[in-house]
Tab-separated table of C-alpha atoms in Angstrom:
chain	number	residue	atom	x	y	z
A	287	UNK	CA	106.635	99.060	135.889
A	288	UNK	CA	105.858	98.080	132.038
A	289	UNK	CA	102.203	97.976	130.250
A	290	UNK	CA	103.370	94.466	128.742
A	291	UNK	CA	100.338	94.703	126.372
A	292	UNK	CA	96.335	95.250	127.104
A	293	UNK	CA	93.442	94.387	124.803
A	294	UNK	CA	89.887	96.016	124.267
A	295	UNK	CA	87.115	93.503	125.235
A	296	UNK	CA	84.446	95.920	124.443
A	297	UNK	CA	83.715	99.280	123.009
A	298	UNK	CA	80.443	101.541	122.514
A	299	UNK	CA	80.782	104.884	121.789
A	300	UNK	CA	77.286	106.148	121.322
A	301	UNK	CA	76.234	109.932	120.308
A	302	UNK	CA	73.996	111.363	122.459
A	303	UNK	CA	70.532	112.651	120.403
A	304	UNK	CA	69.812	116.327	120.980
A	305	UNK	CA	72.796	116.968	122.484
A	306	UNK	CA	74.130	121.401	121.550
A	307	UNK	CA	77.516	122.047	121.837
A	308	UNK	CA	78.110	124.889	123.998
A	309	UNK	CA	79.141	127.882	122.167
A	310	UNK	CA	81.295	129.232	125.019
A	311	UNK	CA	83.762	126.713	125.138
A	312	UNK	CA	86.801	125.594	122.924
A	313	UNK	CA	85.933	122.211	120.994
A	314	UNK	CA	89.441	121.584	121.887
A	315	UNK	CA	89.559	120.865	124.976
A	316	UNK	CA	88.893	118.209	127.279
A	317	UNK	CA	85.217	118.377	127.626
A	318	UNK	CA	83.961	119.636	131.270
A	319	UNK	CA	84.427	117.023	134.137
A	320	UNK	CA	81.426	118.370	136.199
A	321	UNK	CA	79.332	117.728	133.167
A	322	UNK	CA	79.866	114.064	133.191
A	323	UNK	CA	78.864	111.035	134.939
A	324	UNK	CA	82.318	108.999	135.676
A	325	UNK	CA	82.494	105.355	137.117
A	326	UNK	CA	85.107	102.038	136.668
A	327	UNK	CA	85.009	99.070	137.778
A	328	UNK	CA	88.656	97.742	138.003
A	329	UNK	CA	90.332	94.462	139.010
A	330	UNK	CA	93.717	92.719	139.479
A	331	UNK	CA	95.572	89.240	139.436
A	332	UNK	CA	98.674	87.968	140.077
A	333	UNK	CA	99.823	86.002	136.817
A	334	UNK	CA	103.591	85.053	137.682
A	335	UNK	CA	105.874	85.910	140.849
A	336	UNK	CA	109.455	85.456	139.770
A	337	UNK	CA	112.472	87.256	141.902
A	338	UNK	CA	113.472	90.313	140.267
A	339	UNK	CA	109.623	91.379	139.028
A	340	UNK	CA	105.464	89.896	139.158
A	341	UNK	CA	103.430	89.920	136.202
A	342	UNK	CA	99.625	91.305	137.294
A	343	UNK	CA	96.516	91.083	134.621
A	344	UNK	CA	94.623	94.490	135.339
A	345	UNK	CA	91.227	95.097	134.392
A	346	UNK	CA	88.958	98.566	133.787
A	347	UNK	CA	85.339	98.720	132.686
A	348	UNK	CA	85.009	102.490	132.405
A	349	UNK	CA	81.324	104.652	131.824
A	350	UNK	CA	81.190	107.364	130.655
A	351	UNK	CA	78.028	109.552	130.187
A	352	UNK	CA	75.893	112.890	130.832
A	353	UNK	CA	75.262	113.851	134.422
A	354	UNK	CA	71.477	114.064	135.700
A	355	UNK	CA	70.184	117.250	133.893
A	356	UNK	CA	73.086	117.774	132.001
A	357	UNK	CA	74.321	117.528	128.227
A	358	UNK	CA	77.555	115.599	127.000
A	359	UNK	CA	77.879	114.598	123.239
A	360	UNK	CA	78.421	110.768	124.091
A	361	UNK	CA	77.503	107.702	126.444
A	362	UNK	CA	80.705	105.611	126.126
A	363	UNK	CA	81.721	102.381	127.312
A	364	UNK	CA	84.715	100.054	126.984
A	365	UNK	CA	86.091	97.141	128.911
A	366	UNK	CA	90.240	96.903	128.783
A	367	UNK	CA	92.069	94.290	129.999
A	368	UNK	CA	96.140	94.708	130.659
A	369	UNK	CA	99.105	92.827	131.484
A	370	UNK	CA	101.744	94.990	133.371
A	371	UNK	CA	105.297	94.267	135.122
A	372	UNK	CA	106.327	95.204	138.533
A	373	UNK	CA	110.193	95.382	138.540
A	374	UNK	CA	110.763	95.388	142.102
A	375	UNK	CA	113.217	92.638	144.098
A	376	UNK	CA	111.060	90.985	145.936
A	377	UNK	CA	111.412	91.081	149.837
A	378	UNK	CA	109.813	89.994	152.932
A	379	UNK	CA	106.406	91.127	153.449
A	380	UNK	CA	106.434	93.396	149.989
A	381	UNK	CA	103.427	91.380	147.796
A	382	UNK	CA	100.519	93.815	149.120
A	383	UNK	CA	103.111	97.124	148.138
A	384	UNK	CA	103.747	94.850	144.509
A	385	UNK	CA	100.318	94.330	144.264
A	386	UNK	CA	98.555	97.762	144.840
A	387	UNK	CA	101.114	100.041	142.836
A	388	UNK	CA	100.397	97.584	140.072
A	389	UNK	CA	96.712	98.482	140.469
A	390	UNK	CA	97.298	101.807	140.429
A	391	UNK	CA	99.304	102.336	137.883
A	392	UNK	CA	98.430	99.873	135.508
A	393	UNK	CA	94.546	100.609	135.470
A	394	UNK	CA	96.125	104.299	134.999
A	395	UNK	CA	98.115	102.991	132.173
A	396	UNK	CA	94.818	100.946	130.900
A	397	UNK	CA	92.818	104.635	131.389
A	398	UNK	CA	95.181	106.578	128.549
A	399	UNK	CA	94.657	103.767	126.472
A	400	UNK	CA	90.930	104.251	126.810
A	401	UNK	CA	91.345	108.075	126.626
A	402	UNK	CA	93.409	107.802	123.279
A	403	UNK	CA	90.767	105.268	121.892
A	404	UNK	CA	87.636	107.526	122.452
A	405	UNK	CA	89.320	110.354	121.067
A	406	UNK	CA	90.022	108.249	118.054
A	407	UNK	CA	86.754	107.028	117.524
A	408	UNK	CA	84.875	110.086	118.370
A	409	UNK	CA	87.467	112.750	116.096
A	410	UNK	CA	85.253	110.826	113.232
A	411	UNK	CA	81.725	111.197	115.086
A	412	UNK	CA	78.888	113.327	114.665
A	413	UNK	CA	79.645	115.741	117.591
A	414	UNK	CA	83.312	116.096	117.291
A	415	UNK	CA	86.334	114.939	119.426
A	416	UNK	CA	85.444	113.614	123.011
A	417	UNK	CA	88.878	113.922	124.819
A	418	UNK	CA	87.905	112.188	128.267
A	419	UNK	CA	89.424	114.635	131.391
A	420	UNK	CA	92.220	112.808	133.318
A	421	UNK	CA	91.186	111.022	136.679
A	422	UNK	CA	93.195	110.073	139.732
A	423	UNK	CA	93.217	106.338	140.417
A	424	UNK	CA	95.015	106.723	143.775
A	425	UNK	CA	91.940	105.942	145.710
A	426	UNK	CA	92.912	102.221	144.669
A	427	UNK	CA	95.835	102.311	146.736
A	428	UNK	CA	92.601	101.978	149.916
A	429	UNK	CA	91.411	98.509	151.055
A	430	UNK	CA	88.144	99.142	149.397
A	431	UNK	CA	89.684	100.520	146.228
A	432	UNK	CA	89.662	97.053	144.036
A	433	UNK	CA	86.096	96.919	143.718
A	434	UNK	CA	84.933	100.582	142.472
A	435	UNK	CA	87.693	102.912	142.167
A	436	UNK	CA	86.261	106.726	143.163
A	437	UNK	CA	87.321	108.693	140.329
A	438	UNK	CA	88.186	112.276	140.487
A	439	UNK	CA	88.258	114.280	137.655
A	440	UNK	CA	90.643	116.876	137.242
A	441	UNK	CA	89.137	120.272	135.272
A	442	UNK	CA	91.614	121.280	132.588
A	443	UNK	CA	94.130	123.725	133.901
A	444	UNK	CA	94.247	126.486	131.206
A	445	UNK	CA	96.881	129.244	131.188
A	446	UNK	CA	96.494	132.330	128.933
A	447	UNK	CA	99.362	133.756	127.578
A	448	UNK	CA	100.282	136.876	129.776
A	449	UNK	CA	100.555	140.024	127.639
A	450	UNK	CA	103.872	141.588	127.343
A	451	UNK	CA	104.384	145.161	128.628
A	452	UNK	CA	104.217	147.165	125.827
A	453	UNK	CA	107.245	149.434	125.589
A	454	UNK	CA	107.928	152.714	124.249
A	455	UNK	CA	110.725	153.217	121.810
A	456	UNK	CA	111.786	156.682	121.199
């Protein structure tokens, strides 16, 4: 599968007022999942069906914002639309398989677009870099999916450096 190309149709990026960066944690990483309020919206359509491969436009409308009672340093929007390429020889009864591991994976694709533009946008704001925690899309892959896709956010996985044994030279 190719990301063919994908546009922005919207973008806000908004600082939140009042908001205190907590002193505990590392302005370098991906800010706290359980902090923030997550939803998409997310949509397909089938452009072209040719033999070897189907062109699919993909859409995401992803918010972004503070959780009830929580802080986050911004309320962020954007709207991405995407054309991707499923390169699969097409057989008998293989469209819905086509179709739903292009929704999938190209509103996954669209997603680290969005990531890389709010951490663009935001390395310049008032609060610092907002690098958005990765999500699983793979609820899509349901009947349900294309409407709202249930995002799960994945807390950073950080690994300290183990100290080595300290040994004794004589």
């Amino acid at each position: 599968m190719q990301l063919l190309e994908y546009v922005f149709d919207g973008v806000s990026v908004q600082p939140v007022q009042g908001y205190k960066a907590d002193p505990d944690a590392s302005p370098t990483l991906v800010f706290f999942p359980g902090k923030l309020n997550i939803s998409a919206e997310v949509g397909i359509e089938l452009f072209a069906e040719e033999e070897r491969y189907s062109d699919y436009g993909v859409r995401l409308l992803l918010k972004v914002g503070p959780k009830a009672d929580e802080q986050a340093p911004y309320v962020v929007q954007v709207n991405a639309r995407g054309l991707v390429r499923m390169h699969l020889v097409q057989a008998e009864g293989q469209a819905e398989e086509r179709r739903v591991r292009a929704m999938v994976n190209g509103v996954s694709l669209l997603f680290g677009a969005v990531r890389e533009l709010v951490v663009t946008i935001t390395s310049r704001s008032v609060h610092g870099p907002f690098l958005l925690p990765s999500v699983s899309f793979a609820d899509l892959a349901s009947p349900k999916g294309e409407r709202v896709a249930k995002l799960v956010a994945r807390k950073p996985a950080v690994k300290r450096a183990k100290k080595a044994p300290q040994s004794s030279s004589d």
